[in-house]
PDB file of C-alpha atoms in Angstrom:
ATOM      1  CA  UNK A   1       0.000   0.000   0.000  1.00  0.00           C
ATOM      2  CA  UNK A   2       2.552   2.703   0.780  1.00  0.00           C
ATOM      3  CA  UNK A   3       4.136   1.781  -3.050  1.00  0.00           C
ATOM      4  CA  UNK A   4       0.695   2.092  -4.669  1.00  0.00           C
ATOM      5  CA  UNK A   5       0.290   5.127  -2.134  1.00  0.00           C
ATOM      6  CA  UNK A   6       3.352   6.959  -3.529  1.00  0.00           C
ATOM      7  CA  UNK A   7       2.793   5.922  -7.627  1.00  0.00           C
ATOM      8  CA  UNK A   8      -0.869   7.195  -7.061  1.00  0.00           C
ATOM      9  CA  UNK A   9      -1.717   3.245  -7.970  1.00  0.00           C
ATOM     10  CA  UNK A  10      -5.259   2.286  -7.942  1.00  0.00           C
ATOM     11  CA  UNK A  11      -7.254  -0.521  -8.996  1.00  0.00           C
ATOM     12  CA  UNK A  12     -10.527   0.402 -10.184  1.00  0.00           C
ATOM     13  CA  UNK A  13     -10.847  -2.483 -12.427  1.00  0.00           C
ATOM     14  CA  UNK A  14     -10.616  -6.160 -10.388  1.00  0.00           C
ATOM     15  CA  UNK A  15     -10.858  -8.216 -13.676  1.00  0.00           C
ATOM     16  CA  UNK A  16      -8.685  -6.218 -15.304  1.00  0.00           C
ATOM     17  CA  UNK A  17      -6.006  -6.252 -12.606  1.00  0.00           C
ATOM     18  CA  UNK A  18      -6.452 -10.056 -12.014  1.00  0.00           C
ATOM     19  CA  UNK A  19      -5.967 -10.266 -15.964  1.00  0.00           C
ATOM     20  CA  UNK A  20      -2.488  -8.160 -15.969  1.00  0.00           C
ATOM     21  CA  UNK A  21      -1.067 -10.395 -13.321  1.00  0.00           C
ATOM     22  CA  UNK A  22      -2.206 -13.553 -14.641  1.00  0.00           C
ATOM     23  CA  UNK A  23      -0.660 -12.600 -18.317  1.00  0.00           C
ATOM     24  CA  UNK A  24       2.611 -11.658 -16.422  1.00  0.00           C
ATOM     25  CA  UNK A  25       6.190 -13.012 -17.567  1.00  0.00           C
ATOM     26  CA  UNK A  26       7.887 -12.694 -14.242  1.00  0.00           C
ATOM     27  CA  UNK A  27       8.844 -15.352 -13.126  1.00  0.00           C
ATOM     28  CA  UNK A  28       8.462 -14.532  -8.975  1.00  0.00           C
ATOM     29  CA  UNK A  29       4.526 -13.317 -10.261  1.00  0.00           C
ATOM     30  CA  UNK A  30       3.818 -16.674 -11.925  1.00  0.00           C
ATOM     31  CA  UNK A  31       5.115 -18.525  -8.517  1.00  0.00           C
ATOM     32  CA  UNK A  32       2.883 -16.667  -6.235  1.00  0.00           C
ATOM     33  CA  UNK A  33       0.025 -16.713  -8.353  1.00  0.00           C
ATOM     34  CA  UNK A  34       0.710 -20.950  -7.983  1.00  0.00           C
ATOM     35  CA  UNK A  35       1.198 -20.950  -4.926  1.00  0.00           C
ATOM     36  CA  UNK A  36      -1.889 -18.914  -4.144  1.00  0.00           C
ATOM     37  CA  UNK A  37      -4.023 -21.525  -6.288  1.00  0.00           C
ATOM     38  CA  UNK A  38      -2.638 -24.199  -4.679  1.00  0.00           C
ATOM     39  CA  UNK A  39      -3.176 -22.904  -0.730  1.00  0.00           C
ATOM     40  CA  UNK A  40      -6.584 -22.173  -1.832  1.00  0.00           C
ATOM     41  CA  UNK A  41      -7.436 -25.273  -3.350  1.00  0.00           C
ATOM     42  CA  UNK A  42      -6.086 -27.244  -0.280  1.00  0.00           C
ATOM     43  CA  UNK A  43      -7.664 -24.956   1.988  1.00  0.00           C
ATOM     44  CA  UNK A  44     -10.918 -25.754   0.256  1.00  0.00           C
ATOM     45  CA  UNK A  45     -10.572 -29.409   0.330  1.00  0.00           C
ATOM     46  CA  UNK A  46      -8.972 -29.333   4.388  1.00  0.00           C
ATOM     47  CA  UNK A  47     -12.127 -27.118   5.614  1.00  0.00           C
ATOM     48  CA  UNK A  48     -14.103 -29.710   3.532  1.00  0.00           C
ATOM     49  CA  UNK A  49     -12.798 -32.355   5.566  1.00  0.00           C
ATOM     50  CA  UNK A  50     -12.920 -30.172   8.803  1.00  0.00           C
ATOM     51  CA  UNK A  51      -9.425 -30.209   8.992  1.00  0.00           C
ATOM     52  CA  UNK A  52      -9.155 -27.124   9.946  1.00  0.00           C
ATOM     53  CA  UNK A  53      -5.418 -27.510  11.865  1.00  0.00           C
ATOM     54  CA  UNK A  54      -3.976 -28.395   8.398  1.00  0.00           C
ATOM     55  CA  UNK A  55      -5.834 -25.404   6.572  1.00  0.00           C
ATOM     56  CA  UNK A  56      -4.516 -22.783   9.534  1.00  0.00           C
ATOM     57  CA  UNK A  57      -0.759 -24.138   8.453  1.00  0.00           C
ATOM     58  CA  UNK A  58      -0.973 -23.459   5.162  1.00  0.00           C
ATOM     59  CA  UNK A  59      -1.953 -19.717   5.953  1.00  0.00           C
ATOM     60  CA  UNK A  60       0.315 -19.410   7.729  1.00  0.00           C
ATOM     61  CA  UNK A  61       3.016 -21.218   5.364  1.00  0.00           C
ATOM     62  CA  UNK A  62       1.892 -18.720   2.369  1.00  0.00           C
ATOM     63  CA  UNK A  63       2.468 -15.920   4.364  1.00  0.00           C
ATOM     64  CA  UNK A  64       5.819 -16.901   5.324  1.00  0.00           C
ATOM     65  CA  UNK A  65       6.536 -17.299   1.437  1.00  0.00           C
ATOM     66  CA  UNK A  66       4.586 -14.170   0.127  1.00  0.00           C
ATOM     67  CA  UNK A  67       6.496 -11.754   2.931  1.00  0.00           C
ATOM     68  CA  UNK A  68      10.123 -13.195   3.021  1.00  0.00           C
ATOM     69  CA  UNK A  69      10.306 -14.770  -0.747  1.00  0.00           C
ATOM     70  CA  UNK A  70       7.909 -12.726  -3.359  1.00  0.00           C
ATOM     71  CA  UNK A  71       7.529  -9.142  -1.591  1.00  0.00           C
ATOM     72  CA  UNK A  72      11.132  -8.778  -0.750  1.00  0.00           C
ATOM     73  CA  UNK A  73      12.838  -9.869  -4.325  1.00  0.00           C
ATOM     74  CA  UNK A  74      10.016  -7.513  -5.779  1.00  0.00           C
ATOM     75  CA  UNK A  75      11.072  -4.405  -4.191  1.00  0.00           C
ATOM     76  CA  UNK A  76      12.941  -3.007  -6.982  1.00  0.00           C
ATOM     77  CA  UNK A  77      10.096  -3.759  -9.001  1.00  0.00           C
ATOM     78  CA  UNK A  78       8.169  -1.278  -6.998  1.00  0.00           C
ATOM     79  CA  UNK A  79      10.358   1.160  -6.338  1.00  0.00           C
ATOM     80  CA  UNK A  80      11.189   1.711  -9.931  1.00  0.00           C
ATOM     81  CA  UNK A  81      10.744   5.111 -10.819  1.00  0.00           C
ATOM     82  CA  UNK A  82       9.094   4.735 -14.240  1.00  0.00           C
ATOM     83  CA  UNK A  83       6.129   2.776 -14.915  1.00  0.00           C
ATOM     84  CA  UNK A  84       6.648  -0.220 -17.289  1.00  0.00           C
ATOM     85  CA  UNK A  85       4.781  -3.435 -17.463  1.00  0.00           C
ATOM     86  CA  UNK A  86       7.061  -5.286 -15.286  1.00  0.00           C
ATOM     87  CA  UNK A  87       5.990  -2.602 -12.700  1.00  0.00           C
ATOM     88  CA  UNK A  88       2.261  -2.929 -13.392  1.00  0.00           C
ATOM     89  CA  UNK A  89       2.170  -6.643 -13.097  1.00  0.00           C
ATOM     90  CA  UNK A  90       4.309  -6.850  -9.828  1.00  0.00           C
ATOM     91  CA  UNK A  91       1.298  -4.228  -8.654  1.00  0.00           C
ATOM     92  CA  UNK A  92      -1.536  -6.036 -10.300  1.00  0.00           C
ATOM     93  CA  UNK A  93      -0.109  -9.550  -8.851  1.00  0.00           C
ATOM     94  CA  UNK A  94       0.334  -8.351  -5.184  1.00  0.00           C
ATOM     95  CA  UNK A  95      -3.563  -6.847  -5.373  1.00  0.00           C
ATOM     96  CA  UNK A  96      -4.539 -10.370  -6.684  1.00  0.00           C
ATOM     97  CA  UNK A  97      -2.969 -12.308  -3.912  1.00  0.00           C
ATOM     98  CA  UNK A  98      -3.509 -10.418  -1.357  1.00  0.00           C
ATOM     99  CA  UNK A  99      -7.652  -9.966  -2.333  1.00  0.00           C
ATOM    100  CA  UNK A 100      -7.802 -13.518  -2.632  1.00  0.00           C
ATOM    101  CA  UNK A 101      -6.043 -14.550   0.034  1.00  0.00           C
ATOM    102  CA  UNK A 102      -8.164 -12.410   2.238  1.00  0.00           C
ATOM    103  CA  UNK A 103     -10.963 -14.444   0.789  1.00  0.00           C
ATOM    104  CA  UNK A 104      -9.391 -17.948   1.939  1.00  0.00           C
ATOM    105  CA  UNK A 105      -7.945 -16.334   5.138  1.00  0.00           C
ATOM    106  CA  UNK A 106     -11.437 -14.749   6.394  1.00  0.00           C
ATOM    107  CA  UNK A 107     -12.821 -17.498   8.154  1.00  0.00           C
ATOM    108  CA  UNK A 108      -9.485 -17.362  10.069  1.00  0.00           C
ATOM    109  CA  UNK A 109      -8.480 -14.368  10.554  1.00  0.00           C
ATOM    110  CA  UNK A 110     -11.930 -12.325  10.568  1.00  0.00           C
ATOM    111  CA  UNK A 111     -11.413  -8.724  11.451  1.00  0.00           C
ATOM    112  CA  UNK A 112      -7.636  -8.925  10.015  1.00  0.00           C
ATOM    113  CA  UNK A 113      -8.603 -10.210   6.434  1.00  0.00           C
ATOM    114  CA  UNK A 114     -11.930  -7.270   7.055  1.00  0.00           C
ATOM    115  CA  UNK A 115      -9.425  -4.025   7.436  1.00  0.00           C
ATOM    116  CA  UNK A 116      -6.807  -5.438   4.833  1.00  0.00           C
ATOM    117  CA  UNK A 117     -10.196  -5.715   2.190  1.00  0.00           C
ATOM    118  CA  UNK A 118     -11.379  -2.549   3.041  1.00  0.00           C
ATOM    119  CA  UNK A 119      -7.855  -1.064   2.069  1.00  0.00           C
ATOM    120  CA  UNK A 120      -7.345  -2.607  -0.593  1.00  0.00           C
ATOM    121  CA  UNK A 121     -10.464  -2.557  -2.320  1.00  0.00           C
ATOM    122  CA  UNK A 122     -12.152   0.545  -0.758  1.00  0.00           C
ATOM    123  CA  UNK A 123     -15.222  -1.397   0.070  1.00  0.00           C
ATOM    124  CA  UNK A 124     -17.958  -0.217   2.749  1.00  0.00           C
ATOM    125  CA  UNK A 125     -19.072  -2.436   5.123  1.00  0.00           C
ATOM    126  CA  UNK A 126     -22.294  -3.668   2.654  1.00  0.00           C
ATOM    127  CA  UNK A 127     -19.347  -5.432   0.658  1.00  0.00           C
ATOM    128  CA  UNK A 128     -17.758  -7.050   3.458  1.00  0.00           C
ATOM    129  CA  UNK A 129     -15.087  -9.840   2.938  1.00  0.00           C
ATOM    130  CA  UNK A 130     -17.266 -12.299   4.267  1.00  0.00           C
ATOM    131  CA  UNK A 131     -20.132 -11.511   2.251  1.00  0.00           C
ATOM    132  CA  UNK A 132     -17.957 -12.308  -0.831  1.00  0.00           C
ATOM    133  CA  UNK A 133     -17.833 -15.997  -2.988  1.00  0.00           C
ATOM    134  CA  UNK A 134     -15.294 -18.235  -1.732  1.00  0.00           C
ATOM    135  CA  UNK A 135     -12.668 -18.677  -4.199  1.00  0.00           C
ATOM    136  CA  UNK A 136     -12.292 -21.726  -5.888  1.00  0.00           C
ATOM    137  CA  UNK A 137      -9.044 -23.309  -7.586  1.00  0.00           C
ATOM    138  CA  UNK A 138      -8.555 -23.471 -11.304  1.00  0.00           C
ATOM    139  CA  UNK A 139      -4.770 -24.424 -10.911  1.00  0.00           C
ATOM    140  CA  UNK A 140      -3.988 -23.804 -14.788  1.00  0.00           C
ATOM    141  CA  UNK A 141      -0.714 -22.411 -14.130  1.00  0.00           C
ATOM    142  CA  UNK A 142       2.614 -24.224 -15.209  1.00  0.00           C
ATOM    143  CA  UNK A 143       4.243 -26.437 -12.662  1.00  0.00           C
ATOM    144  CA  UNK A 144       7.413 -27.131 -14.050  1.00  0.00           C
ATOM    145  CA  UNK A 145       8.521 -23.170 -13.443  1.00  0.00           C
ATOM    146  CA  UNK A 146       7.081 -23.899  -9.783  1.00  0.00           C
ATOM    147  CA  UNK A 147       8.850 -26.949  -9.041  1.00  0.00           C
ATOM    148  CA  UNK A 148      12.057 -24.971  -9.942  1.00  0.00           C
ATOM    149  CA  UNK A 149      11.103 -21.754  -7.614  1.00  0.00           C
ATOM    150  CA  UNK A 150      11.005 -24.517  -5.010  1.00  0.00           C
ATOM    151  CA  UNK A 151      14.169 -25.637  -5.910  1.00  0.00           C
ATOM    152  CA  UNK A 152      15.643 -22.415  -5.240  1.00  0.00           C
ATOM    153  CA  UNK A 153      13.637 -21.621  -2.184  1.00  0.00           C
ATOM    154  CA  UNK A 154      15.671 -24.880  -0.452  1.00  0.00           C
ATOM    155  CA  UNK A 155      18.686 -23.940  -1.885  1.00  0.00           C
ATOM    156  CA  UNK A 156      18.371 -20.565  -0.476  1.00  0.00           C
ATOM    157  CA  UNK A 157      17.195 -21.997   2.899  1.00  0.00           C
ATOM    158  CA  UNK A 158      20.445 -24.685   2.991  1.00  0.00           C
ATOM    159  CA  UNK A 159      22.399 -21.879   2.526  1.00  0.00           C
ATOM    160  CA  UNK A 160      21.525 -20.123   5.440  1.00  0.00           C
ATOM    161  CA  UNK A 161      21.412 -22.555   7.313  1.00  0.00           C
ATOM    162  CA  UNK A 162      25.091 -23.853   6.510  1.00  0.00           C
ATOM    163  CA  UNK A 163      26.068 -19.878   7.159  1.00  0.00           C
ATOM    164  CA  UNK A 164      24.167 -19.644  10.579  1.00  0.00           C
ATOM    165  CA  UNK A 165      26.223 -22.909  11.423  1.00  0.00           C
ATOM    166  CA  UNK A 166      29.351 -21.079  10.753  1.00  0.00           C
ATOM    167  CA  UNK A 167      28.470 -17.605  12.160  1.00  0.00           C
ATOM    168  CA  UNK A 168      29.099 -15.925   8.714  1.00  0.00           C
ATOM    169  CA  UNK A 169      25.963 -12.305   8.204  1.00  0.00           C
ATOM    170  CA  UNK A 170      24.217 -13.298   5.627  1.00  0.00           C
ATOM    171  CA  UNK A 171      25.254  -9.822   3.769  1.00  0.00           C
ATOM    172  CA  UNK A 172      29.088 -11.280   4.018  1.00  0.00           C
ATOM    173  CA  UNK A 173      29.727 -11.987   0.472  1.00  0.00           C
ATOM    174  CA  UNK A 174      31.296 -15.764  -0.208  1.00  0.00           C
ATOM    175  CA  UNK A 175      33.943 -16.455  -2.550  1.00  0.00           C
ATOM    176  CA  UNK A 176      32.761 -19.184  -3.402  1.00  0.00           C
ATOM    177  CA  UNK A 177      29.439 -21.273  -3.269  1.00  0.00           C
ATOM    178  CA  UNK A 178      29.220 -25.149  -4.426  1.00  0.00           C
ATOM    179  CA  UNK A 179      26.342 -26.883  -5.056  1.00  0.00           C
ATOM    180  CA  UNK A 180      26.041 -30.577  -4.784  1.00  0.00           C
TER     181      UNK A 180
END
């Protein structure tokens, strides 16, 4: 919001907006955008199960990936000072995620996923997050680009690790870093 707040961003048009992200190159977009269809597909079929425990994990999981993975290699998407495309999707992608996942998170996180709605969409109360249509899953997004974001999410995670173990910052640079 602060971003969108200082580029005078708005999204007027939710179709639109879901359409720009989901046409996006990026690579980091088309992971979230995955991800997101995946958590809310599970989600789905774990509250349809009552398995509620496994459904609060995966919120909880997403976040974890959306805040430390796809915001923070983004930033210099935002902060761009012109406006390209690249800058537009990484905007129109974040509004998608974040509406929907207020949409899966609601029954959750009530008055949370309520304020962050209201902010993002500018909704009054008559268009409440939990008067909206539960999302559903259409998963059409490709897998193999997915399977290799995870790939390098664990490689990134095994290498902090191994420099935690050895007390090196993680903005040390290395000299060298083998793979194997």
């Amino acid at each position: 919001v602060t971003y969108a707040n200082i580029d005078k961003r708005e999204s007027n048009n939710k179709e639109e907006t879901k359409y720009i992200a989901h046409s996006s190159k990026n690579r980091l977009d088309i992971r979230i955008l995955w991800e997101l269809e995946t958590i809310t597909k599970t989600i789905d079929d774990d509250l349809s199960n009552y398995d509620i425990t496994h459904a609060s994990r995966q919120i909880s999981s997403f976040l974890e990936n959306l805040t430390n993975w796809y915001i923070r290699r983004s930033r210099r998407r935002f902060w761009k000072s012109d406006s390209d495309e690249d800058k537009a999707s990484a905007y129109a992608t974040l509004y998608t995620v974040l509406t929907q996942f207020c949409l899966i998170a609601a029954p959750f996180m009530p008055i949370v996923t309520e304020y962050i709605w209201r902010i993002l969409t500018r909704e009054d109360i008559s268009n409440s997050v939990h008067l909206q249509n539960y999302p559903l899953s259409s998963l059409s997004i490709d897998t193999t680009l997915a399977d290799a974001m995870s790939n390098a999410q664990t490689i990134v995670r095994m290498w902090l690790a191994s420099r935690g173990k050895k007390n090196i910052r993680v903005r040390q640079p290395l000299s060298t870093l083998v793979l194997g």
